[in-house]
Short mmCIF file of C-alpha atoms in Angstrom, two decimals:
data_model
loop_
_atom_site.label_atom_id
_atom_site.label_comp_id
_atom_site.label_asym_id
_atom_site.label_seq_id
_atom_site.Cartn_x
_atom_site.Cartn_y
_atom_site.Cartn_z
CA MET A 230 254.91 10.60 -48.82
CA VAL A 231 253.67 7.00 -48.98
CA GLN A 232 256.46 4.43 -48.76
CA GLN A 233 256.40 2.02 -51.70
CA SER A 234 258.32 -1.15 -52.45
CA GLY A 235 258.25 -4.03 -54.90
CA PRO A 236 259.89 -5.28 -58.07
CA TYR A 237 257.46 -3.38 -60.33
CA ILE A 238 255.92 -0.17 -59.04
CA SER A 239 253.34 1.23 -61.43
CA SER A 240 253.54 4.83 -62.52
CA ASN A 241 249.74 4.81 -62.36
CA GLY A 242 249.41 5.03 -58.59
CA LEU A 243 246.48 4.70 -56.21
CA GLU A 244 245.71 8.40 -55.84
CA THR A 245 242.97 8.36 -58.47
CA LEU A 246 241.09 5.83 -56.34
CA GLY A 247 241.19 8.17 -53.37
CA LEU A 248 243.61 5.97 -51.40
CA LYS A 249 245.86 8.23 -49.38
CA ASN A 250 247.85 8.36 -46.15
CA LEU A 251 248.76 4.71 -46.47
CA ALA A 252 251.59 3.38 -44.31
CA HIS A 253 253.13 1.32 -47.12
CA VAL A 254 252.24 0.02 -50.57
CA HIS A 255 253.74 -3.36 -51.50
CA TRP A 256 253.66 -3.45 -55.31
CA ASN A 257 253.60 -6.67 -57.32
CA TYR A 258 255.45 -8.80 -54.82
CA THR A 259 256.49 -12.26 -55.97
CA SER A 260 254.97 -15.37 -54.42
CA ALA A 261 258.08 -15.92 -52.29
CA GLN A 262 257.92 -12.38 -50.96
CA LEU A 263 254.21 -12.69 -50.22
CA VAL A 264 254.74 -15.98 -48.35
CA GLU A 265 257.35 -14.25 -46.22
CA GLU A 266 255.03 -11.32 -45.51
CA ALA A 267 252.05 -13.56 -44.73
CA MET A 268 254.05 -15.60 -42.24
CA LYS A 269 255.66 -12.55 -40.68
CA ARG A 270 252.20 -11.08 -40.08
CA GLY A 271 250.78 -14.32 -38.71
CA GLU A 272 248.25 -14.59 -41.55
CA ALA A 273 249.16 -18.17 -42.51
CA GLN A 274 251.45 -21.12 -41.80
CA LEU A 275 253.77 -23.22 -43.91
CA ALA A 276 252.91 -26.90 -44.34
CA LYS A 277 255.25 -29.82 -44.94
CA GLY A 278 255.93 -29.68 -48.65
CA GLY A 279 255.79 -25.89 -48.76
CA ALA A 280 252.13 -24.95 -49.24
CA LEU A 281 250.81 -21.90 -47.40
CA VAL A 282 247.88 -22.79 -45.13
CA ALA A 283 245.37 -20.05 -44.30
CA ASP A 284 242.03 -19.95 -42.51
CA THR A 285 239.20 -17.78 -43.80
CA GLY A 286 237.37 -17.48 -40.48
CA VAL A 287 233.58 -17.60 -40.38
CA HIS A 288 233.30 -17.28 -44.16
CA THR A 289 234.41 -20.62 -45.60
CA GLY A 290 232.63 -19.99 -48.91
CA ARG A 291 231.11 -17.20 -50.95
CA SER A 292 228.43 -14.93 -49.49
CA PRO A 293 225.98 -14.68 -52.44
CA ASN A 294 223.34 -12.88 -50.39
CA ASP A 295 225.80 -10.08 -49.66
CA LYS A 296 226.63 -9.38 -53.32
CA PHE A 297 225.35 -6.18 -54.96
CA ILE A 298 225.54 -4.27 -58.24
CA ALA A 299 225.44 -0.48 -58.17
CA GLU A 300 222.39 0.80 -60.06
CA ASP A 301 224.47 2.95 -62.39
CA PRO A 302 222.37 4.58 -65.15
CA SER A 303 224.50 3.10 -67.95
CA VAL A 304 223.82 -0.52 -66.92
CA LYS A 305 220.48 -0.31 -65.12
CA ASP A 306 218.44 -1.58 -68.10
CA THR A 307 220.78 -4.46 -69.02
CA ILE A 308 221.09 -6.25 -65.65
CA ASP A 309 218.80 -9.17 -64.82
CA TRP A 310 217.83 -7.78 -61.42
CA GLY A 311 216.54 -10.19 -58.78
CA THR A 312 217.68 -12.41 -55.95
CA VAL A 313 221.02 -13.12 -57.68
CA ASN A 314 221.73 -9.62 -58.99
CA ARG A 315 220.72 -7.39 -56.12
CA GLY A 316 220.69 -3.67 -56.73
CA MET A 317 222.47 -1.09 -54.59
CA SER A 318 221.89 2.62 -54.96
CA THR A 319 224.84 4.57 -56.31
CA GLU A 320 224.60 6.68 -53.15
CA ASN A 321 225.11 3.67 -50.90
CA PHE A 322 227.98 2.41 -53.07
CA GLU A 323 229.64 5.81 -52.67
CA LYS A 324 229.14 5.68 -48.89
CA ILE A 325 230.78 2.27 -48.63
CA HIS A 326 233.59 3.30 -50.95
CA ALA A 327 234.34 6.46 -48.96
CA ARG A 328 234.31 4.62 -45.63
CA MET A 329 236.50 1.82 -46.96
CA LEU A 330 239.10 4.32 -48.17
CA LYS A 331 239.05 6.01 -44.77
CA HIS A 332 239.34 2.63 -43.06
CA LEU A 333 242.52 1.85 -45.00
CA GLU A 334 244.30 5.07 -44.04
CA GLY A 335 247.41 4.35 -42.02
CA LYS A 336 247.47 0.72 -43.12
CA GLU A 337 249.79 -1.26 -45.34
CA VAL A 338 248.30 -2.64 -48.56
CA PHE A 339 249.45 -5.19 -51.12
CA VAL A 340 248.83 -4.55 -54.83
CA GLN A 341 248.91 -6.99 -57.75
CA ASP A 342 248.54 -5.82 -61.33
CA CYS A 343 247.38 -8.65 -63.58
CA PHE A 344 245.15 -9.62 -66.49
CA ALA A 345 241.89 -11.53 -66.70
CA GLY A 346 241.66 -13.25 -70.09
CA ALA A 347 244.36 -15.01 -72.10
CA ASP A 348 242.99 -13.72 -75.43
CA LEU A 349 245.18 -10.69 -76.10
CA ASP A 350 242.36 -9.01 -78.00
CA HIS A 351 239.93 -9.20 -75.09
CA ARG A 352 241.91 -9.34 -71.85
CA LEU A 353 240.95 -7.10 -68.93
CA PRO A 354 243.70 -5.35 -66.92
CA VAL A 355 242.86 -5.85 -63.23
CA ARG A 356 244.39 -4.26 -60.15
CA VAL A 357 243.82 -6.09 -56.86
CA ILE A 358 244.44 -4.17 -53.60
CA CYS A 359 244.46 -6.25 -50.41
CA GLU A 360 244.94 -5.76 -46.69
CA GLN A 361 246.64 -9.12 -46.33
CA ALA A 362 249.59 -10.62 -48.15
CA TRP A 363 248.07 -14.09 -48.62
CA HIS A 364 245.03 -12.64 -50.40
CA ASN A 365 247.36 -10.78 -52.73
CA MET A 366 249.21 -14.03 -53.39
CA PHE A 367 245.84 -15.61 -54.20
CA ALA A 368 245.26 -12.89 -56.81
CA ARG A 369 248.74 -13.51 -58.20
CA ASN A 370 248.01 -17.25 -58.47
CA MET A 371 244.57 -16.90 -59.99
CA PHE A 372 245.01 -14.16 -62.57
CA ILE A 373 247.46 -13.91 -65.49
CA GLN A 374 250.84 -12.36 -64.79
CA PRO A 375 251.83 -9.49 -67.13
CA GLU A 376 255.21 -9.16 -68.74
CA ALA A 377 257.59 -6.80 -66.95
CA ALA A 378 257.14 -4.18 -69.68
CA ASP A 379 253.38 -4.13 -69.04
CA LEU A 380 253.73 -3.40 -65.33
CA LYS A 381 255.52 -0.06 -65.40
CA ASP A 382 252.62 1.86 -66.93
CA PHE A 383 249.86 -0.59 -66.03
CA ALA A 384 246.44 1.02 -66.38
CA PRO A 385 243.69 -1.03 -64.68
CA GLY A 386 240.45 -1.59 -66.53
CA PHE A 387 238.90 -2.73 -63.25
CA THR A 388 240.07 -2.50 -59.62
CA VAL A 389 239.26 -4.77 -56.69
CA ILE A 390 239.68 -3.47 -53.13
CA GLN A 391 239.59 -6.40 -50.71
CA CYS A 392 239.33 -5.36 -47.07
CA PRO A 393 238.31 -8.13 -44.62
CA SER A 394 238.53 -5.91 -41.53
CA PHE A 395 236.00 -3.44 -42.97
CA GLU A 396 232.38 -3.84 -41.90
CA ALA A 397 229.45 -2.42 -43.84
CA ASP A 398 226.59 -0.75 -41.97
CA PRO A 399 223.27 -2.36 -42.93
CA ALA A 400 221.27 0.42 -41.28
CA THR A 401 222.73 3.21 -43.40
CA GLU A 402 224.30 1.53 -46.44
CA GLY A 403 221.60 -0.84 -47.66
CA THR A 404 223.50 -4.09 -47.08
CA ARG A 405 222.11 -7.28 -45.57
CA SER A 406 224.96 -7.66 -43.07
CA GLU A 407 228.42 -6.33 -42.27
CA THR A 408 229.73 -8.31 -45.25
CA VAL A 409 229.59 -6.69 -48.68
CA ILE A 410 230.71 -7.52 -52.22
CA ALA A 411 229.67 -4.62 -54.45
CA VAL A 412 230.52 -3.74 -58.05
CA SER A 413 230.12 -0.49 -59.93
CA TYR A 414 230.44 -0.79 -63.70
CA GLU A 415 230.69 2.96 -64.13
CA LYS A 416 233.49 3.30 -61.60
CA LYS A 417 235.05 0.02 -62.77
CA LEU A 418 235.45 -0.92 -59.14
CA VAL A 419 234.72 -3.89 -56.85
CA LEU A 420 234.54 -3.45 -53.07
CA ILE A 421 234.89 -6.52 -50.83
CA GLY A 422 234.52 -6.12 -47.08
CA GLY A 423 233.82 -8.25 -44.03
CA THR A 424 234.97 -11.59 -45.50
CA SER A 425 238.33 -13.34 -45.76
CA TYR A 426 237.16 -15.92 -48.29
CA ALA A 427 239.61 -15.39 -51.16
CA GLY A 428 237.27 -16.78 -53.80
CA GLU A 429 235.29 -13.53 -53.73
CA ILE A 430 238.22 -11.84 -55.51
CA LYS A 431 238.23 -14.10 -58.54
CA LYS A 432 234.47 -14.55 -58.75
CA SER A 433 233.85 -10.80 -58.71
CA ILE A 434 236.00 -10.37 -61.81
CA PHE A 435 234.37 -13.42 -63.41
CA SER A 436 231.03 -11.66 -62.93
CA VAL A 437 232.44 -8.50 -64.51
CA LEU A 438 233.55 -10.46 -67.60
CA ASN A 439 230.17 -12.17 -67.72
CA TYR A 440 228.63 -8.75 -68.13
CA THR A 441 231.09 -7.14 -70.54
CA LEU A 442 231.99 -9.96 -72.96
CA PRO A 443 228.57 -10.93 -74.46
CA GLY A 444 228.38 -7.48 -76.04
CA LYS A 445 231.50 -8.45 -78.00
CA GLY A 446 230.01 -11.74 -79.18
CA ILE A 447 232.02 -13.74 -76.63
CA LEU A 448 230.37 -16.36 -74.41
CA PRO A 449 231.73 -16.31 -70.84
CA MET A 450 231.57 -19.80 -69.34
CA HIS A 451 231.79 -21.41 -65.91
CA CYS A 452 233.74 -24.35 -67.26
CA SER A 453 237.08 -26.08 -67.50
CA ALA A 454 238.74 -26.77 -70.85
CA ASN A 455 241.48 -28.91 -72.34
CA ILE A 456 243.03 -29.88 -75.69
CA GLY A 457 243.58 -33.39 -77.07
CA PRO A 458 246.63 -34.69 -78.94
CA GLU A 459 244.96 -33.89 -82.27
CA GLY A 460 244.23 -30.31 -81.22
CA ASP A 461 240.58 -30.98 -80.39
CA VAL A 462 239.24 -28.71 -77.63
CA ALA A 463 236.75 -29.90 -75.01
CA ILE A 464 234.91 -27.76 -72.48
CA PHE A 465 233.40 -29.02 -69.23
CA PHE A 466 230.46 -27.11 -67.75
CA GLY A 467 229.49 -27.82 -64.17
CA LEU A 468 228.73 -26.41 -60.76
CA SER A 469 231.09 -26.77 -57.81
CA GLY A 470 231.69 -30.40 -56.90
CA THR A 471 230.60 -31.92 -60.22
CA GLY A 472 234.11 -32.69 -61.48
CA LYS A 473 235.21 -29.80 -63.72
CA THR A 474 238.69 -29.65 -62.24
CA THR A 475 239.12 -33.40 -61.82
CA LEU A 476 238.04 -34.41 -65.33
CA SER A 477 239.89 -31.65 -67.16
CA ALA A 478 243.18 -32.41 -65.36
CA ASP A 479 244.00 -35.33 -67.65
CA ALA A 480 247.69 -35.99 -68.27
CA SER A 481 246.93 -37.16 -71.83
CA ARG A 482 245.42 -33.78 -72.73
CA THR A 483 246.67 -30.20 -72.41
CA LEU A 484 244.83 -28.23 -69.72
CA ILE A 485 243.66 -24.77 -70.78
CA GLY A 486 242.08 -24.03 -67.42
CA ASP A 487 239.82 -25.43 -64.71
CA ASP A 488 237.04 -22.91 -64.06
CA GLU A 489 236.42 -19.82 -66.18
CA HIS A 490 236.73 -19.36 -69.95
CA GLY A 491 235.50 -17.36 -72.89
CA TRP A 492 234.48 -18.66 -76.33
CA GLY A 493 234.75 -16.09 -79.06
CA PRO A 494 235.97 -15.47 -82.60
CA ASN A 495 239.47 -16.71 -81.79
CA GLY A 496 238.30 -19.87 -80.01
CA VAL A 497 238.38 -20.76 -76.31
CA PHE A 498 240.55 -18.85 -73.84
CA ASN A 499 241.15 -19.06 -70.10
CA PHE A 500 240.21 -16.09 -67.91
CA GLU A 501 242.71 -17.16 -65.28
CA GLY A 502 246.33 -18.07 -64.71
CA GLY A 503 245.68 -20.56 -61.94
CA CYS A 504 243.32 -23.17 -60.50
CA TYR A 505 241.08 -23.11 -57.43
CA ALA A 506 240.32 -26.75 -56.68
CA LYS A 507 238.27 -28.38 -53.94
CA VAL A 508 240.58 -30.70 -52.00
CA ILE A 509 238.36 -32.37 -49.43
CA LYS A 510 239.17 -36.11 -49.40
CA LEU A 511 241.52 -35.61 -52.34
CA SER A 512 243.06 -38.91 -53.40
CA PRO A 513 246.59 -39.25 -54.81
CA GLU A 514 245.42 -42.37 -56.66
CA ALA A 515 242.29 -40.91 -58.29
CA GLU A 516 243.52 -37.33 -58.76
CA PRO A 517 247.33 -37.41 -58.76
CA GLU A 518 247.91 -34.14 -60.63
CA ILE A 519 245.79 -32.06 -58.26
CA TYR A 520 247.00 -33.90 -55.16
CA ALA A 521 250.61 -33.10 -56.08
CA THR A 522 249.86 -29.37 -55.99
CA THR A 523 248.99 -29.58 -52.28
CA GLN A 524 252.62 -30.50 -51.56
CA LYS A 525 254.20 -27.57 -53.40
CA PHE A 526 255.54 -24.17 -52.43
CA GLY A 527 253.40 -21.57 -54.16
CA THR A 528 250.09 -23.30 -53.41
CA ILE A 529 247.64 -21.73 -50.96
CA LEU A 530 245.44 -24.11 -48.97
CA GLU A 531 242.27 -22.69 -47.45
CA ASN A 532 240.80 -24.16 -44.25
CA VAL A 533 242.76 -27.40 -44.59
CA VAL A 534 243.50 -29.11 -41.27
CA MET A 535 247.19 -29.46 -40.48
CA ASP A 536 249.06 -31.09 -37.60
CA GLU A 537 250.71 -28.20 -35.77
CA GLY A 538 253.73 -30.30 -34.83
CA THR A 539 254.56 -32.25 -37.96
CA ARG A 540 252.90 -29.84 -40.42
CA GLU A 541 251.33 -32.85 -42.14
CA LEU A 542 248.09 -32.11 -43.98
CA ASP A 543 244.88 -34.01 -43.37
CA LEU A 544 242.88 -33.55 -46.55
CA ASP A 545 240.16 -35.91 -45.27
CA ASP A 546 239.31 -33.67 -42.33
CA GLY A 547 236.27 -31.52 -43.09
CA SER A 548 235.81 -30.19 -39.55
CA LYS A 549 236.39 -26.60 -40.64
CA THR A 550 234.42 -26.93 -43.87
CA GLU A 551 233.73 -29.38 -46.68
CA ASN A 552 234.77 -26.54 -49.01
CA THR A 553 238.52 -26.83 -48.46
CA ARG A 554 240.41 -25.31 -51.38
CA ALA A 555 243.79 -25.14 -53.08
CA SER A 556 244.88 -22.15 -55.15
CA TYR A 557 247.87 -22.80 -57.37
CA PRO A 558 249.41 -21.55 -60.63
CA LEU A 559 248.24 -23.39 -63.73
CA GLU A 560 251.84 -24.39 -64.46
CA PHE A 561 251.70 -26.75 -61.45
CA ILE A 562 249.55 -29.10 -63.53
CA PRO A 563 251.60 -31.29 -65.91
CA ASN A 564 250.89 -30.59 -69.56
CA ALA A 565 249.14 -27.30 -68.84
CA SER A 566 248.86 -24.85 -71.72
CA ASP A 567 251.44 -22.09 -71.73
CA THR A 568 249.12 -19.78 -73.69
CA GLY A 569 245.73 -20.41 -72.04
CA ARG A 570 244.15 -20.59 -75.49
CA GLY A 571 242.71 -23.19 -77.82
CA GLY A 572 240.58 -23.50 -80.94
CA HIS A 573 236.82 -23.90 -81.17
CA PRO A 574 235.54 -26.86 -79.12
CA LYS A 575 234.70 -30.15 -80.78
CA ASN A 576 232.96 -31.52 -77.69
CA ILE A 577 231.00 -29.92 -74.87
CA ILE A 578 230.57 -31.86 -71.63
CA MET A 579 227.83 -30.77 -69.23
CA LEU A 580 228.47 -32.20 -65.77
CA THR A 581 225.86 -32.86 -63.12
CA ALA A 582 226.16 -34.64 -59.78
CA ASP A 583 222.70 -36.18 -59.59
CA ALA A 584 222.24 -37.25 -55.96
CA PHE A 585 218.89 -38.82 -56.88
CA GLY A 586 220.74 -41.38 -59.02
CA VAL A 587 218.37 -41.29 -62.01
CA LEU A 588 220.23 -39.49 -64.82
CA PRO A 589 222.29 -41.67 -67.18
CA PRO A 590 226.04 -41.53 -66.51
CA ILE A 591 226.53 -40.23 -70.06
CA SER A 592 224.11 -39.26 -72.83
CA LYS A 593 224.26 -37.39 -76.12
CA LEU A 594 222.23 -34.19 -76.49
CA THR A 595 220.70 -32.59 -79.56
CA PRO A 596 221.49 -28.85 -79.97
CA GLU A 597 218.05 -28.03 -78.56
CA GLN A 598 218.55 -30.31 -75.57
CA ALA A 599 221.98 -28.73 -75.05
CA MET A 600 220.40 -25.29 -74.70
CA TYR A 601 217.70 -26.77 -72.45
CA HIS A 602 220.23 -28.33 -70.08
CA PHE A 603 222.49 -25.27 -70.24
CA LEU A 604 219.63 -23.02 -69.15
CA SER A 605 218.60 -25.58 -66.51
CA GLY A 606 222.09 -26.03 -64.99
CA TYR A 607 221.02 -28.99 -62.86
CA THR A 608 222.87 -30.68 -60.05
CA ALA A 609 221.85 -31.90 -56.58
CA LYS A 610 223.17 -31.12 -53.11
CA VAL A 611 223.71 -34.02 -50.75
CA ALA A 612 223.08 -34.31 -47.03
CA GLY A 613 225.77 -32.92 -44.78
CA THR A 614 227.40 -30.48 -47.20
CA GLU A 615 225.28 -27.53 -46.08
CA LYS A 616 223.48 -26.69 -42.87
CA GLY A 617 219.91 -27.97 -42.97
CA VAL A 618 220.38 -30.32 -45.93
CA LYS A 619 219.09 -33.70 -44.69
CA GLU A 620 218.34 -35.39 -48.04
CA PRO A 621 219.19 -34.77 -51.72
CA GLN A 622 218.06 -31.38 -52.95
CA ALA A 623 217.72 -30.47 -56.62
CA THR A 624 219.61 -27.33 -57.60
CA PHE A 625 219.12 -25.46 -60.87
CA SER A 626 221.79 -22.85 -61.52
CA THR A 627 221.30 -21.29 -64.93
CA CYS A 628 224.22 -21.68 -67.34
CA PHE A 629 225.96 -23.72 -64.61
CA GLY A 630 226.84 -20.44 -62.92
CA ALA A 631 223.75 -18.31 -62.18
CA ALA A 632 225.47 -16.62 -59.25
CA PHE A 633 227.89 -14.94 -61.66
CA MET A 634 225.61 -14.02 -64.58
CA PRO A 635 224.52 -10.36 -64.50
CA ARG A 636 222.58 -10.53 -67.77
CA HIS A 637 219.42 -12.50 -68.51
CA PRO A 638 220.20 -16.23 -68.84
CA THR A 639 218.92 -16.42 -72.41
CA VAL A 640 221.66 -13.99 -73.50
CA TYR A 641 224.20 -16.71 -72.68
CA GLY A 642 221.97 -19.55 -73.90
CA LYS A 643 221.51 -18.00 -77.34
CA LEU A 644 225.24 -17.33 -77.63
CA LEU A 645 225.97 -20.98 -76.84
CA ALA A 646 223.45 -22.18 -79.42
CA GLU A 647 224.89 -19.88 -82.10
CA LEU A 648 228.47 -20.95 -81.41
CA MET A 649 227.58 -24.66 -81.32
CA GLU A 650 225.78 -24.40 -84.66
CA LYS A 651 228.54 -22.36 -86.27
CA HIS A 652 231.36 -24.70 -85.20
CA GLY A 653 229.52 -28.05 -85.13
CA ALA A 654 230.27 -28.97 -81.52
CA ASN A 655 228.90 -32.21 -80.01
CA CYS A 656 227.31 -32.04 -76.57
CA TRP A 657 227.24 -34.71 -73.85
CA LEU A 658 225.47 -34.78 -70.48
CA VAL A 659 227.57 -36.58 -67.85
CA ASN A 660 226.27 -37.60 -64.42
CA THR A 661 229.12 -37.74 -61.88
CA GLY A 662 226.64 -38.29 -59.05
CA TRP A 663 224.99 -41.45 -57.77
CA SER A 664 224.25 -44.87 -59.25
CA GLY A 665 222.22 -47.78 -57.91
CA GLY A 666 220.03 -45.53 -55.80
CA ALA A 667 219.91 -42.04 -54.37
CA TYR A 668 222.47 -40.66 -51.92
CA GLY A 669 222.38 -42.85 -48.81
CA VAL A 670 221.32 -45.96 -50.75
CA GLY A 671 223.40 -46.02 -53.92
CA HIS A 672 227.04 -45.13 -54.44
CA ARG A 673 228.97 -42.34 -56.11
CA MET A 674 229.86 -42.98 -59.74
CA LYS A 675 233.40 -44.35 -60.01
CA ILE A 676 235.83 -41.74 -61.31
CA SER A 677 237.46 -44.46 -63.44
CA HIS A 678 234.13 -45.13 -65.17
CA THR A 679 233.43 -41.44 -65.70
CA ARG A 680 236.90 -40.90 -67.15
CA ALA A 681 236.43 -43.85 -69.51
CA MET A 682 233.10 -42.46 -70.73
CA VAL A 683 234.46 -38.95 -71.20
CA ASN A 684 237.53 -40.27 -73.02
CA ALA A 685 235.31 -42.32 -75.34
CA ALA A 686 233.23 -39.23 -76.08
CA LEU A 687 236.28 -37.09 -76.78
CA ASP A 688 238.13 -39.56 -79.02
CA GLY A 689 235.02 -40.24 -81.12
CA THR A 690 234.46 -43.84 -79.98
CA LEU A 691 231.14 -43.14 -78.29
CA ALA A 692 229.67 -41.37 -81.29
CA LYS A 693 229.82 -44.73 -83.14
CA ALA A 694 227.97 -46.66 -80.42
CA GLU A 695 224.34 -47.73 -80.50
CA PHE A 696 221.99 -45.52 -78.52
CA THR A 697 218.65 -45.90 -76.77
CA THR A 698 216.30 -43.07 -75.80
CA ASP A 699 215.90 -42.52 -72.08
CA PRO A 700 212.13 -42.68 -71.39
CA ASN A 701 212.22 -39.99 -68.70
CA PHE A 702 214.60 -37.40 -70.09
CA GLY A 703 214.57 -38.02 -73.84
CA VAL A 704 218.36 -38.11 -74.13
CA GLN A 705 220.36 -40.62 -76.18
CA VAL A 706 222.13 -43.21 -73.99
CA PRO A 707 224.92 -45.43 -75.40
CA THR A 708 224.44 -49.17 -74.94
CA SER A 709 228.16 -49.82 -74.59
CA CYS A 710 231.40 -48.00 -73.78
CA PRO A 711 234.97 -49.30 -73.49
CA ASN A 712 236.03 -50.09 -69.89
CA VAL A 713 232.53 -49.50 -68.49
CA PRO A 714 230.09 -52.35 -67.63
CA ASP A 715 227.02 -52.14 -69.86
CA GLU A 716 224.61 -52.13 -66.91
CA VAL A 717 226.26 -48.98 -65.49
CA LEU A 718 225.21 -47.03 -68.59
CA GLN A 719 221.49 -47.65 -67.95
CA PRO A 720 220.65 -46.11 -64.55
CA LYS A 721 217.51 -48.18 -63.92
CA SER A 722 219.46 -51.42 -64.29
CA THR A 723 221.70 -50.46 -61.34
CA TRP A 724 218.73 -50.10 -58.95
CA ASP A 725 217.47 -53.11 -57.01
CA ASP A 726 214.08 -51.42 -56.53
CA LYS A 727 212.90 -50.66 -60.08
CA ALA A 728 209.64 -49.05 -58.91
CA ALA A 729 211.61 -46.70 -56.67
CA TYR A 730 213.73 -45.75 -59.68
CA ASP A 731 210.64 -44.97 -61.77
CA ALA A 732 209.22 -42.77 -59.03
CA ALA A 733 212.50 -40.91 -58.48
CA ALA A 734 213.07 -40.38 -62.21
CA ALA A 735 209.53 -39.03 -62.68
CA ASP A 736 210.08 -36.69 -59.73
CA VAL A 737 213.35 -35.28 -61.11
CA ALA A 738 211.86 -34.91 -64.60
CA ALA A 739 208.96 -32.94 -63.12
CA ARG A 740 211.44 -30.67 -61.32
CA PHE A 741 213.16 -30.00 -64.66
CA GLU A 742 209.84 -29.11 -66.24
CA LYS A 743 208.81 -26.79 -63.41
CA ASN A 744 212.17 -25.01 -63.43
CA PHE A 745 212.22 -24.52 -67.22
CA ALA A 746 208.84 -22.78 -67.26
CA GLN A 747 210.63 -19.50 -66.49
CA PHE A 748 212.48 -19.65 -69.83
CA GLU A 749 209.77 -20.82 -72.21
CA GLU A 750 208.69 -17.39 -73.41
CA HIS A 751 212.31 -16.49 -74.18
CA VAL A 752 213.34 -19.48 -76.32
CA GLU A 753 212.43 -20.76 -79.78
CA PRO A 754 209.67 -23.39 -80.17
CA LYS A 755 212.21 -26.12 -81.01
CA VAL A 756 213.86 -25.63 -77.61
CA LYS A 757 210.45 -25.79 -75.91
CA ASP A 758 209.82 -29.06 -77.74
CA ALA A 759 213.14 -30.41 -76.49
CA ALA A 760 212.14 -29.42 -72.99
CA ILE A 761 208.82 -31.28 -73.30
CA ARG A 762 210.58 -34.42 -74.55
CA SER A 763 213.22 -34.15 -71.83
CA ALA A 764 210.62 -33.91 -69.09
CA ALA A 765 208.15 -36.37 -70.60
#
């Protein structure tokens, strides 16, 4: 008989998954218990201040090329198959599943039962089964904790098995490497093997919700969200590194969440119960709320350098990776929402880190331009953040989260357009990237300026400003904003070499136009017209 322990052991055991002959099942351990187990097993260390510091090995980020969707008959015709959504035969999924179950025999596992989705009408019960205690603590941080009454007879709607020591066999199982992240919608199961990067756990369930929720009229969003003093909700779309977490963690507003949300009939709701913030070069002056979480017991720090003697953290050290991360409960942020829910958004902020330095720092979008920029999902990588990146590279990630969108992008784009029209939301494009020149010549936009612009947009001040039309992108640019120099608002005025600006802006506009060609046959003429004006 399998030995089991934990404060809440579910009556719905693991037998239905085929897990058997396990050495021990640790059910729903608390964070304190999981810290103890992680340290006892040598999985992680405790830093000064109390955070748990873990290394993820060779995988310091997601492995998008190792992600697969089982070609189950019930979903085969509704997935947008391609380089993002790679198919895996149901036979190969079964092979991997069977071998992973066999691999776990005789081992101890840690189980967390939790929910994804703060909207009680649409939440997904999720069971996360891990080899290591710190990964199970990550799941506990990132998902929503059920009430005690919900745990006794918890019935998972989806299960994640996370097994870093398991290696897939590319020769016989159809994978690209020994690493695999595979989902079966018919089995309601995610298999993660060959990687210790904890973010795969949360992003796999995000992808599941991105598939299931649109059918219910709910838009899943890669965004942060907060609520103002008057109850006004704002959402912040953006790819990693564009400022979603930083800008939404505003002490004057209530934080709903920092990364993944749904927008449906009841308003906006968080998918998660925690935050997963980048912490490289984190500043206590510029980002005090997030910085404070790195000094707390209950936070997990991934790949952060620590002095072995003093246990002092060095958040500026990117020698392991630029993608250092902190996972912490949402309650660690002051003024965080205790429900994870809000009303319908009044303002939508689309964030981009333009390393070419040509997009205005803030501009107002028409509804058609909003759909255009949502489908485009533009940002730019800078030199040094990825192997082989020597100069700024334009990146277009549909819906600001293409890696997690199983359906065709226009499914999400049309939902956004419908919800914006129905609820009268304003939309703003905010460039948190470079000013005065491209990366290497100009400088990163000051956080204080970006915050001032966002605050002016959210409190209604900016809507009353005078606007000019940007000649390259067709967006409306304010001529003034409180606490921001006027010249900062007009990107060309910050460049010493005006001809170089014109050439760079024309180049980026052409990239927009080329990228959007893939969507033109799927959108209404008025959106095509917006695209032409934006790329003119």
